[in-house]
Amino acid sequence: MKYITTLILIAAVIPVFGQTFFEAGVKFAYGPTFMYNKNLLDEGTYDHVLTSGLAIGGKLGVTFAGHHGVTVDYMSAKSNQDFDLRGGGTHEYTWKHNDVLLMYRFSGNGAFVEIGPKFSFMSDVTSRYLTTPEADVTPNFVENYKSVVFGFGSYLIGTDVLTIQAGVRLHWALDDMISEEGQNAGDAGYPVHPSVSLSFPTYEKTKDTAGQFMVELNYAFGRFAKASCSQRWRLILFE
């Protein structure tokens, strides 16, 4: 509810900043995804392998005062993490999630930076340990978690109405990916396979992290402005 309230407040003060532009867009992201766990990094039995994931989605955004913008993004994502095991073999994870992002963007001179929260909703998680068949391990992972996202990029090509931009987004989860059931599975808990004899003196969260290249196609469909000082603010659609 507090995030909805924030959006309402932003909409209420937008006219103060003068002419305001609205846009919609589609975007695609690809790059490394990482199931970060400090215990596993320090111990070494589970060696993180560089793996990648992808996401596709869309956005609605508003830009005001020339440089400031707020966007709401929806992304359907698929992330992966492979572990090389010290004794040989691999343990592979794939998790699918739907993400909602509320981003503040500052742009100028053809470049932009952005920051905001991300809310991820897990749909399913699969695991393949050594040569065993792929297994559904979704109950061992939480249904949703929060992250913070920082991004930067630049304008590539386009017109006043249609533009293509590219950039990089860095994602860092604030919450644990592992559910209570997963924490109690085996001596170490997930993401360690329950059959592996591995334990740690303290529990460390497992966090969904990523650093991905992003391309977005934006269409500015209207502006919020006055035709004259005596008229009310209204949405003027571009033709």
Coordinates of N, CA and C in Angstrom, one line a residue:
M1 N 0.8 -1.2 0.0 CA 0.0 0.0 0.0 C 0.9 1.3 0.0
K2 N 2.0 1.2 0.7 CA 2.8 2.5 0.8 C 3.4 2.8 -0.5
Y3 N 3.7 1.8 -1.4 CA 4.2 2.1 -2.7 C 3.2 2.7 -3.6
I4 N 1.9 2.2 -3.5 CA 0.8 2.8 -4.2 C 0.6 4.3 -3.8
T5 N 0.7 4.5 -2.5 CA 0.6 5.9 -2.0 C 1.7 6.8 -2.6
T6 N 2.9 6.3 -2.7 CA 4.0 7.0 -3.3 C 3.7 7.4 -4.7
L7 N 3.2 6.5 -5.5 CA 2.9 6.8 -6.9 C 1.8 7.9 -7.0
I8 N 0.8 7.8 -6.1 CA -0.3 8.8 -6.1 C 0.3 10.2 -5.8
L9 N 1.2 10.3 -4.8 CA 1.8 11.5 -4.5 C 2.6 12.1 -5.6
I10 N 3.4 11.2 -6.3 CA 4.2 11.6 -7.4 C 3.3 12.2 -8.5
A11 N 2.1 11.5 -8.8 CA 1.2 12.0 -9.8 C 0.6 13.3 -9.4
A12 N 0.4 13.6 -8.1 CA -0.2 14.8 -7.7 C 0.7 16.0 -7.8
V13 N 2.0 15.8 -7.7 CA 3.0 16.9 -7.8 C 3.6 17.1 -9.2
I14 N 3.3 16.2 -10.1 CA 3.9 16.3 -11.4 C 3.6 17.6 -12.1
P15 N 2.4 18.2 -12.0 CA 2.2 19.5 -12.7 C 3.1 20.6 -12.2
V16 N 3.6 20.5 -11.0 CA 4.5 21.5 -10.5 C 5.8 21.6 -11.4
F17 N 6.1 20.6 -12.0 CA 7.4 20.5 -12.7 C 7.3 20.9 -14.2
G18 N 6.1 21.4 -14.6 CA 6.0 21.8 -16.0 C 5.5 20.7 -16.9
Q19 N 5.8 20.8 -18.1 CA 5.4 19.8 -19.1 C 6.0 18.5 -18.8
T20 N 5.1 17.5 -18.9 CA 5.4 16.1 -18.5 C 5.1 15.1 -19.6
F21 N 6.0 14.2 -19.9 CA 5.8 13.2 -20.9 C 5.6 11.8 -20.4
F22 N 4.7 11.1 -21.0 CA 4.4 9.7 -20.7 C 4.9 8.8 -21.8
E23 N 5.4 7.6 -21.4 CA 5.9 6.7 -22.4 C 5.6 5.3 -21.9
A24 N 5.6 4.4 -22.9 CA 5.5 2.9 -22.7 C 6.6 2.3 -23.4
G25 N 7.0 1.1 -23.0 CA 8.2 0.5 -23.6 C 8.2 -1.0 -23.4
V26 N 9.0 -1.7 -24.2 CA 9.3 -3.1 -24.0 C 10.8 -3.2 -23.8
K27 N 11.3 -4.2 -23.0 CA 12.7 -4.3 -22.7 C 13.1 -5.8 -22.6
F28 N 14.4 -6.0 -22.8 CA 15.0 -7.3 -22.8 C 16.3 -7.2 -22.0
A29 N 16.5 -8.2 -21.2 CA 17.8 -8.2 -20.4 C 18.4 -9.5 -20.4
Y30 N 19.8 -9.5 -20.4 CA 20.5 -10.8 -20.5 C 21.8 -10.6 -19.8
G31 N 22.3 -11.6 -19.0 CA 23.6 -11.5 -18.3 C 23.7 -12.4 -17.1
P32 N 24.8 -12.3 -16.4 CA 25.1 -13.2 -15.3 C 24.0 -13.1 -14.2
T33 N 23.6 -14.3 -13.7 CA 22.8 -14.4 -12.5 C 23.5 -15.2 -11.5
F34 N 23.3 -14.9 -10.2 CA 24.2 -15.4 -9.1 C 23.4 -15.7 -7.9
M35 N 23.5 -16.9 -7.4 CA 22.9 -17.3 -6.1 C 23.9 -17.2 -5.0
Y36 N 24.0 -16.0 -4.5 CA 25.1 -15.6 -3.6 C 24.9 -16.2 -2.2
N37 N 25.9 -16.9 -1.7 CA 25.9 -17.4 -0.4 C 27.3 -17.4 0.2
K38 N 27.5 -16.6 1.2 CA 28.8 -16.3 1.8 C 29.5 -17.6 2.3
N39 N 28.7 -18.5 2.9 CA 29.3 -19.7 3.4 C 29.9 -20.6 2.3
L40 N 29.1 -20.7 1.2 CA 29.6 -21.5 0.1 C 30.8 -20.9 -0.6
L41 N 30.9 -19.6 -0.7 CA 32.0 -18.9 -1.2 C 33.3 -19.1 -0.4
D42 N 33.1 -19.1 0.9 CA 34.3 -19.2 1.8 C 34.8 -20.6 1.9
E43 N 33.8 -21.6 1.9 CA 34.2 -23.0 2.1 C 34.7 -23.7 0.9
G44 N 34.1 -23.5 -0.2 CA 34.7 -24.0 -1.5 C 34.2 -25.4 -2.0
T45 N 33.4 -26.1 -1.2 CA 32.9 -27.4 -1.7 C 32.0 -27.1 -2.9
Y46 N 31.2 -26.1 -2.7 CA 30.3 -25.7 -3.8 C 30.9 -24.4 -4.5
D47 N 31.5 -24.6 -5.6 CA 32.2 -23.5 -6.3 C 31.2 -22.8 -7.3
H48 N 30.9 -21.6 -7.1 CA 30.0 -20.9 -8.0 C 30.5 -20.8 -9.4
V49 N 29.7 -21.2 -10.4 CA 30.1 -21.1 -11.8 C 29.3 -19.9 -12.4
L50 N 30.0 -19.1 -13.3 CA 29.4 -18.0 -13.9 C 28.3 -18.5 -14.9
T51 N 27.1 -18.2 -14.5 CA 25.9 -18.6 -15.3 C 25.1 -17.4 -15.7
S52 N 24.2 -17.5 -16.6 CA 23.4 -16.3 -17.0 C 21.9 -16.6 -17.1
G53 N 21.2 -15.5 -17.1 CA 19.7 -15.6 -17.2 C 19.2 -14.5 -18.1
L54 N 17.9 -14.5 -18.3 CA 17.3 -13.5 -19.2 C 16.0 -13.1 -18.7
A55 N 15.5 -11.9 -19.1 CA 14.2 -11.4 -18.7 C 13.7 -10.6 -19.9
I56 N 12.3 -10.5 -20.0 CA 11.7 -9.8 -21.0 C 10.4 -9.2 -20.3
G57 N 10.1 -7.9 -20.7 CA 8.9 -7.3 -20.1 C 8.6 -6.0 -20.7
G58 N 7.9 -5.2 -19.9 CA 7.5 -3.8 -20.4 C 7.5 -2.8 -19.3
K59 N 7.2 -1.6 -19.6 CA 7.2 -0.5 -18.6 C 6.3 0.6 -19.0
L60 N 5.8 1.3 -18.0 CA 5.1 2.6 -18.1 C 5.9 3.6 -17.4
G61 N 6.1 4.8 -18.0 CA 6.9 5.8 -17.3 C 6.5 7.2 -17.5
V62 N 6.9 8.1 -16.7 CA 6.6 9.5 -16.8 C 7.9 10.3 -16.6
T63 N 8.1 11.3 -17.4 CA 9.3 12.1 -17.3 C 8.9 13.5 -17.1
F64 N 9.4 14.2 -16.1 CA 9.0 15.6 -15.9 C 10.3 16.4 -15.6
A65 N 10.1 17.7 -15.8 CA 11.2 18.7 -15.7 C 12.4 18.4 -16.5
G66 N 12.2 17.6 -17.6 CA 13.3 17.4 -18.5 C 14.2 16.3 -18.2
H67 N 14.5 16.1 -16.9 CA 15.5 15.1 -16.5 C 15.0 14.0 -15.5
H68 N 13.9 14.2 -14.9 CA 13.5 13.3 -13.8 C 12.4 12.4 -14.3
G69 N 12.5 11.1 -14.0 CA 11.5 10.1 -14.4 C 11.2 9.1 -13.4
V70 N 10.0 8.5 -13.5 CA 9.6 7.4 -12.6 C 9.0 6.3 -13.5
T71 N 9.4 5.1 -13.4 CA 8.9 4.0 -14.2 C 8.4 2.9 -13.4
V72 N 7.4 2.2 -13.9 CA 7.0 0.9 -13.3 C 7.3 -0.2 -14.3
D73 N 8.1 -1.1 -14.0 CA 8.5 -2.2 -14.9 C 7.9 -3.5 -14.5
Y74 N 7.5 -4.3 -15.4 CA 7.2 -5.7 -15.2 C 8.1 -6.6 -16.0
M75 N 8.8 -7.6 -15.4 CA 9.7 -8.4 -16.1 C 9.4 -9.9 -15.8
S76 N 9.4 -10.7 -16.8 CA 9.3 -12.2 -16.6 C 10.7 -12.7 -16.8
A77 N 11.2 -13.3 -15.8 CA 12.7 -13.7 -15.8 C 12.9 -15.1 -15.5
K78 N 14.1 -15.6 -16.0 CA 14.6 -16.9 -15.8 C 16.0 -16.8 -15.4
S79 N 16.4 -17.3 -14.2 CA 17.8 -17.2 -13.7 C 18.3 -18.6 -13.5
N80 N 19.7 -18.6 -13.5 CA 20.4 -19.9 -13.4 C 21.6 -19.8 -12.5
Q81 N 21.9 -20.9 -11.8 CA 23.2 -20.9 -11.0 C 23.7 -22.4 -11.0
D82 N 24.9 -22.5 -11.5 CA 25.5 -23.8 -11.5 C 26.7 -23.8 -10.5
F83 N 26.8 -25.0 -9.8 CA 27.9 -25.1 -8.8 C 28.8 -26.3 -9.3
D84 N 30.1 -26.1 -9.3 CA 31.0 -27.2 -9.5 C 31.3 -27.8 -8.1
L85 N 31.2 -29.1 -8.0 CA 31.4 -29.7 -6.7 C 32.9 -30.2 -6.6
R86 N 33.4 -30.0 -5.4 CA 34.8 -30.3 -5.1 C 35.1 -31.8 -5.5
G87 N 34.2 -32.7 -5.2 CA 34.5 -34.1 -5.5 C 34.1 -34.5 -7.0
G88 N 33.7 -33.5 -7.8 CA 33.4 -33.8 -9.2 C 31.9 -33.7 -9.4
G89 N 31.5 -33.2 -10.6 CA 30.1 -33.1 -10.9 C 29.6 -31.7 -10.7
T90 N 28.3 -31.5 -11.0 CA 27.7 -30.2 -10.8 C 26.3 -30.3 -10.1
H91 N 26.0 -29.2 -9.5 CA 24.6 -29.0 -9.0 C 24.0 -27.8 -9.6
E92 N 23.0 -27.9 -10.4 CA 22.4 -26.8 -11.2 C 21.0 -26.4 -10.7
Y93 N 20.8 -25.1 -10.7 CA 19.5 -24.5 -10.3 C 19.0 -23.6 -11.4
T94 N 17.7 -23.7 -11.6 CA 17.0 -22.7 -12.5 C 15.8 -22.2 -11.7
W95 N 15.6 -20.9 -11.6 CA 14.4 -20.4 -11.0 C 13.8 -19.3 -11.9
K96 N 12.4 -19.4 -12.0 CA 11.6 -18.5 -12.7 C 10.9 -17.5 -11.8
H97 N 10.9 -16.3 -12.2 CA 10.3 -15.3 -11.3 C 9.7 -14.1 -12.1
N98 N 8.7 -13.5 -11.6 CA 8.1 -12.3 -12.1 C 8.4 -11.2 -11.2
D99 N 9.0 -10.1 -11.9 CA 9.5 -9.0 -11.1 C 8.7 -7.7 -11.4
V100 N 8.4 -6.9 -10.4 CA 7.8 -5.6 -10.5 C 8.8 -4.6 -9.9
L101 N 9.2 -3.6 -10.7 CA 10.2 -2.6 -10.3 C 9.6 -1.2 -10.3
L102 N 9.9 -0.5 -9.3 CA 9.6 1.0 -9.2 C 10.9 1.8 -9.2
M103 N 11.2 2.4 -10.4 CA 12.5 3.0 -10.6 C 12.4 4.5 -10.7
Y104 N 13.3 5.2 -10.1 CA 13.6 6.6 -10.3 C 14.7 6.7 -11.3
R105 N 14.5 7.5 -12.4 CA 15.6 7.7 -13.4 C 15.9 9.2 -13.6
F106 N 17.2 9.5 -13.6 CA 17.7 10.8 -13.9 C 18.4 10.7 -15.2
S107 N 18.1 11.6 -16.2 CA 18.7 11.5 -17.5 C 19.1 12.9 -17.9
G108 N 20.2 12.9 -18.8 CA 20.7 14.2 -19.3 C 21.9 13.9 -20.2
N109 N 22.0 14.7 -21.2 CA 23.1 14.6 -22.2 C 23.2 13.2 -22.8
G110 N 22.0 12.6 -23.0 CA 21.9 11.3 -23.7 C 22.2 10.1 -22.8
A111 N 22.4 10.3 -21.5 CA 22.7 9.2 -20.6 C 21.7 9.2 -19.4
F112 N 21.7 8.1 -18.7 CA 20.8 8.1 -17.5 C 21.4 7.2 -16.4
V113 N 20.9 7.4 -15.2 CA 21.2 6.5 -14.1 C 19.8 6.3 -13.4
E114 N 19.6 5.2 -12.7 CA 18.4 4.8 -12.1 C 18.6 4.0 -10.9
I115 N 17.6 4.0 -10.0 CA 17.7 3.2 -8.8 C 16.2 3.0 -8.3
G116 N 16.0 1.9 -7.6 CA 14.7 1.6 -7.1 C 14.6 0.2 -6.5
P117 N 13.4 -0.1 -5.9 CA 13.2 -1.5 -5.4 C 12.6 -2.4 -6.4
K118 N 12.9 -3.7 -6.2 CA 12.3 -4.7 -7.1 C 11.6 -5.8 -6.2
F119 N 10.4 -6.2 -6.6 CA 9.7 -7.2 -5.9 C 9.5 -8.4 -6.7
S120 N 10.1 -9.5 -6.3 CA 10.2 -10.7 -7.1 C 9.2 -11.8 -6.6
F121 N 8.5 -12.4 -7.5 CA 7.5 -13.4 -7.1 C 7.9 -14.7 -7.8
M122 N 8.3 -15.7 -7.0 CA 8.9 -17.0 -7.5 C 7.7 -17.8 -8.1
S123 N 8.0 -18.4 -9.3 CA 7.0 -19.3 -9.9 C 7.4 -20.7 -9.7
D124 N 8.6 -21.1 -10.1 CA 9.1 -22.4 -9.8 C 10.6 -22.5 -9.8
V125 N 11.1 -23.5 -9.1 CA 12.6 -23.7 -9.0 C 12.9 -25.1 -9.3
T126 N 13.8 -25.4 -10.2 CA 14.2 -26.8 -10.5 C 15.7 -27.0 -10.1
S127 N 16.0 -28.2 -9.8 CA 17.4 -28.6 -9.5 C 17.8 -29.9 -10.1
R128 N 19.1 -29.9 -10.6 CA 19.6 -31.1 -11.1 C 21.0 -31.4 -10.4
Y129 N 21.0 -32.4 -9.6 CA 22.2 -32.8 -8.8 C 22.9 -34.0 -9.4
L130 N 24.2 -33.8 -9.8 CA 25.0 -34.8 -10.5 C 24.2 -35.4 -11.7
T131 N 24.0 -36.7 -11.7 CA 23.3 -37.3 -12.9 C 21.8 -37.6 -12.6
T132 N 21.3 -37.1 -11.5 CA 19.9 -37.4 -11.2 C 19.0 -36.5 -12.1
P133 N 17.8 -37.0 -12.3 CA 16.8 -36.2 -13.1 C 16.5 -34.9 -12.5
E134 N 16.1 -33.9 -13.3 CA 15.7 -32.6 -12.8 C 14.5 -32.8 -11.8
A135 N 14.6 -32.1 -10.7 CA 13.6 -32.2 -9.7 C 13.0 -30.8 -9.4
D136 N 11.7 -30.8 -9.0 CA 11.1 -29.5 -8.6 C 11.4 -29.3 -7.1
V137 N 12.0 -28.2 -6.8 CA 12.4 -27.9 -5.4 C 11.8 -26.6 -4.9
T138 N 10.7 -26.2 -5.6 CA 10.1 -24.9 -5.3 C 9.7 -24.7 -3.8
P139 N 9.2 -25.7 -3.1 CA 8.9 -25.5 -1.7 C 10.1 -25.1 -0.8
N140 N 11.3 -25.4 -1.3 CA 12.5 -25.0 -0.5 C 12.9 -23.5 -0.7
F141 N 12.1 -22.8 -1.5 CA 12.4 -21.4 -1.8 C 11.2 -20.5 -1.4
V142 N 11.5 -19.3 -1.1 CA 10.4 -18.4 -0.7 C 9.5 -18.0 -1.8
E143 N 8.3 -17.6 -1.6 CA 7.4 -17.2 -2.6 C 7.7 -15.8 -3.2
N144 N 8.3 -14.9 -2.4 CA 8.6 -13.6 -2.9 C 9.7 -13.0 -2.0
Y145 N 10.4 -12.1 -2.6 CA 11.5 -11.4 -1.9 C 11.8 -10.0 -2.5
K146 N 12.5 -9.2 -1.8 CA 12.7 -7.8 -2.3 C 14.2 -7.7 -2.6
S147 N 14.5 -6.7 -3.6 CA 15.8 -6.4 -4.0 C 15.9 -4.9 -4.2
V148 N 17.2 -4.5 -4.3 CA 17.4 -3.1 -4.8 C 18.1 -3.2 -6.1
V149 N 17.8 -2.3 -7.0 CA 18.4 -2.3 -8.4 C 19.0 -0.9 -8.7
F150 N 20.2 -1.0 -9.2 CA 20.9 0.2 -9.7 C 21.2 0.0 -11.2
G151 N 21.0 1.0 -12.0 CA 21.2 0.9 -13.4 C 21.8 2.2 -14.0
F152 N 22.4 2.0 -15.2 CA 22.9 3.2 -15.9 C 22.9 2.8 -17.4
G153 N 22.9 3.8 -18.3 CA 22.9 3.5 -19.7 C 22.8 4.8 -20.5
S154 N 22.5 4.7 -21.8 CA 22.5 5.8 -22.7 C 21.5 5.6 -23.8
Y155 N 21.1 6.7 -24.4 CA 20.3 6.8 -25.6 C 21.1 6.3 -26.8
L156 N 20.6 5.4 -27.7 CA 21.3 4.9 -28.8 C 20.8 5.6 -30.1
I157 N 19.5 5.5 -30.4 CA 19.0 6.1 -31.6 C 17.5 6.3 -31.5
G158 N 16.9 7.2 -32.3 CA 15.5 7.4 -32.3 C 15.0 8.8 -32.6
T159 N 13.8 9.1 -32.3 CA 13.2 10.4 -32.6 C 12.6 10.9 -31.3
D160 N 11.9 12.0 -31.3 CA 11.2 12.6 -30.1 C 10.2 11.6 -29.5
V161 N 9.6 10.8 -30.4 CA 8.6 9.9 -29.9 C 9.1 8.4 -29.7
L162 N 9.9 7.9 -30.5 CA 10.4 6.5 -30.5 C 11.9 6.5 -30.3
T163 N 12.3 5.8 -29.2 CA 13.8 5.8 -28.9 C 14.2 4.3 -28.5
I164 N 15.5 4.1 -28.8 CA 16.1 2.8 -28.3 C 17.2 3.2 -27.3
Q165 N 17.2 2.6 -26.1 CA 18.2 2.9 -25.1 C 18.8 1.5 -24.7
A166 N 20.0 1.6 -24.2 CA 20.7 0.4 -23.7 C 21.4 0.7 -22.4
G167 N 21.6 -0.3 -21.6 CA 22.3 0.0 -20.3 C 22.6 -1.3 -19.5
V168 N 23.0 -1.1 -18.3 CA 23.3 -2.2 -17.4 C 22.5 -2.0 -16.1
R169 N 21.9 -3.1 -15.6 CA 21.2 -3.1 -14.3 C 21.9 -4.1 -13.4
L170 N 22.2 -3.7 -12.1 CA 22.7 -4.5 -11.1 C 21.7 -4.8 -10.1
H171 N 21.4 -6.0 -9.8 CA 20.4 -6.5 -8.8 C 21.0 -7.1 -7.6
W172 N 20.5 -6.7 -6.4 CA 21.0 -7.3 -5.2 C 19.8 -7.5 -4.2
A173 N 19.6 -8.8 -3.9 CA 18.4 -9.1 -3.1 C 18.7 -8.7 -1.6
L174 N 17.7 -8.3 -1.0 CA 17.7 -7.9 0.5 C 17.3 -9.1 1.3
D175 N 16.5 -10.0 0.8 CA 15.9 -11.1 1.5 C 16.5 -12.4 1.1
D176 N 16.3 -13.4 2.0 CA 16.8 -14.7 1.7 C 15.9 -15.4 0.7
M177 N 16.5 -16.1 -0.2 CA 15.7 -16.9 -1.2 C 15.2 -18.2 -0.6
I178 N 15.8 -18.7 0.4 CA 15.5 -20.0 1.0 C 14.4 -19.9 2.0
S179 N 13.4 -20.8 1.8 CA 12.3 -20.9 2.8 C 12.7 -21.6 4.1
E180 N 11.9 -21.6 5.1 CA 12.2 -22.3 6.3 C 12.3 -23.8 6.1
E181 N 11.5 -24.3 5.2 CA 11.7 -25.8 4.8 C 13.0 -26.0 4.2
G182 N 13.5 -25.2 3.3 CA 14.7 -25.3 2.7 C 15.9 -25.2 3.6
Q183 N 15.8 -24.3 4.6 CA 16.8 -24.1 5.6 C 17.0 -25.4 6.4
N184 N 16.0 -26.1 6.6 CA 16.0 -27.3 7.5 C 16.3 -28.6 6.7
A185 N 16.5 -28.5 5.4 CA 16.8 -29.7 4.5 C 18.2 -30.0 4.5
G186 N 18.6 -31.1 5.1 CA 20.0 -31.5 5.2 C 20.7 -30.8 6.3
D187 N 22.0 -31.1 6.5 CA 22.8 -30.4 7.5 C 23.1 -28.9 7.3
A188 N 23.3 -28.6 6.0 CA 23.6 -27.2 5.6 C 22.4 -26.4 5.2
G189 N 21.3 -27.1 4.7 CA 20.2 -26.4 4.1 C 20.5 -26.1 2.7
Y190 N 19.5 -25.7 1.9 CA 19.6 -25.3 0.5 C 20.4 -24.0 0.5
P191 N 21.2 -23.8 -0.6 CA 21.2 -24.6 -1.9 C 22.1 -25.8 -1.9
V192 N 22.7 -26.2 -0.8 CA 23.4 -27.5 -0.7 C 22.4 -28.6 -0.8
H193 N 22.7 -29.6 -1.6 CA 21.8 -30.8 -1.7 C 21.8 -31.5 -0.4
P194 N 20.6 -32.0 0.0 CA 20.4 -32.7 1.3 C 21.3 -33.9 1.5
S195 N 21.8 -34.5 0.4 CA 22.6 -35.7 0.6 C 24.1 -35.4 0.8
V196 N 24.4 -34.1 0.7 CA 25.8 -33.7 0.9 C 26.1 -33.5 2.4
S197 N 27.2 -34.1 2.9 CA 27.5 -33.9 4.3 C 28.3 -32.6 4.5
L198 N 27.6 -31.6 4.7 CA 28.3 -30.3 4.8 C 27.5 -29.4 5.7
S199 N 28.1 -28.8 6.7 CA 27.5 -27.9 7.7 C 28.3 -26.7 8.0
F200 N 27.7 -25.7 8.5 CA 28.4 -24.4 8.8 C 28.0 -24.0 10.3
P201 N 28.9 -23.3 10.9 CA 28.6 -22.9 12.3 C 27.5 -21.9 12.4
T202 N 27.3 -21.0 11.4 CA 26.2 -20.1 11.4 C 25.5 -20.1 10.0
Y203 N 24.2 -19.8 10.0 CA 23.5 -19.8 8.8 C 23.7 -18.4 8.0
E204 N 23.9 -18.5 6.7 CA 24.0 -17.3 5.9 C 22.9 -17.3 4.9
K205 N 22.3 -16.1 4.6 CA 21.2 -16.0 3.6 C 21.8 -16.3 2.2
T206 N 20.9 -16.8 1.4 CA 21.2 -17.0 -0.1 C 20.5 -15.9 -0.8
K207 N 21.2 -15.1 -1.6 CA 20.6 -13.9 -2.2 C 20.7 -14.0 -3.7
D208 N 19.5 -13.7 -4.3 CA 19.5 -13.6 -5.8 C 20.1 -12.3 -6.3
T209 N 21.2 -12.4 -7.0 CA 21.9 -11.2 -7.5 C 22.1 -11.4 -9.0
A210 N 22.3 -10.3 -9.7 CA 22.5 -10.3 -11.2 C 23.1 -9.0 -11.6
G211 N 23.8 -9.1 -12.8 CA 24.3 -7.9 -13.5 C 24.0 -8.1 -14.9
Q212 N 23.0 -7.4 -15.5 CA 22.5 -7.8 -16.8 C 22.5 -6.6 -17.8
F213 N 22.8 -6.8 -19.0 CA 22.7 -5.8 -20.1 C 21.3 -5.7 -20.5
M214 N 20.8 -4.5 -20.7 CA 19.4 -4.3 -21.0 C 19.2 -3.4 -22.2
V215 N 18.3 -3.8 -23.1 CA 17.9 -2.9 -24.2 C 16.4 -2.6 -24.1
E216 N 16.0 -1.4 -24.3 CA 14.6 -1.0 -24.2 C 14.2 -0.2 -25.4
L217 N 13.0 -0.4 -25.9 CA 12.4 0.4 -27.0 C 11.2 1.2 -26.3
N218 N 11.3 2.5 -26.4 CA 10.3 3.4 -25.7 C 9.5 4.2 -26.7
Y219 N 8.2 4.3 -26.4 CA 7.3 5.1 -27.2 C 6.7 6.2 -26.4
A220 N 6.9 7.4 -26.6 CA 6.3 8.5 -25.9 C 4.9 8.8 -26.5
F221 N 3.9 8.5 -25.7 CA 2.5 8.5 -26.3 C 1.8 9.8 -25.9
G222 N 2.3 10.6 -25.1 CA 1.5 11.8 -24.8 C 2.3 12.7 -23.8
R223 N 1.7 13.9 -23.6 CA 2.3 14.8 -22.6 C 1.2 15.5 -21.8
F224 N 1.6 15.8 -20.6 CA 0.7 16.4 -19.6 C 1.0 17.9 -19.6
A225 N 0.1 18.7 -20.1 CA 0.5 20.2 -20.3 C -0.8 21.0 -20.4
K226 N -0.5 22.3 -20.4 CA -1.6 23.3 -20.6 C -1.4 23.9 -22.0
A227 N -2.5 24.1 -22.7 CA -2.4 24.8 -24.0 C -2.2 26.3 -23.8
S228 N -2.8 26.8 -22.6 CA -2.6 28.2 -22.3 C -2.7 28.3 -20.8
C229 N -2.3 29.4 -20.2 CA -2.2 29.6 -18.8 C -3.6 29.5 -18.1
S230 N -4.7 29.8 -18.9 CA -6.0 29.8 -18.3 C -6.7 28.4 -18.3
Q231 N -6.1 27.4 -19.0 CA -6.6 26.1 -19.2 C -6.1 25.2 -18.1
R232 N -6.8 24.1 -17.9 CA -6.4 23.1 -16.9 C -5.4 22.2 -17.5
W233 N -4.6 21.5 -16.6 CA -3.7 20.5 -17.1 C -4.5 19.3 -17.7
R234 N -4.0 18.8 -18.9 CA -4.6 17.7 -19.5 C -3.6 16.9 -20.3
L235 N -4.0 15.6 -20.5 CA -3.1 14.7 -21.3 C -3.3 14.9 -22.8
I236 N -2.3 15.3 -23.5 CA -2.3 15.5 -24.9 C -1.6 14.4 -25.6
L237 N -2.3 13.6 -26.4 CA -1.7 12.4 -27.1 C -1.0 12.9 -28.3
F238 N 0.2 12.2 -28.5 CA 0.9 12.5 -29.8 C 0.3 11.8 -30.9
E239 N 0.4 12.4 -32.1 CA -0.2 11.9 -33.3 C 0.9 11.2 -34.2

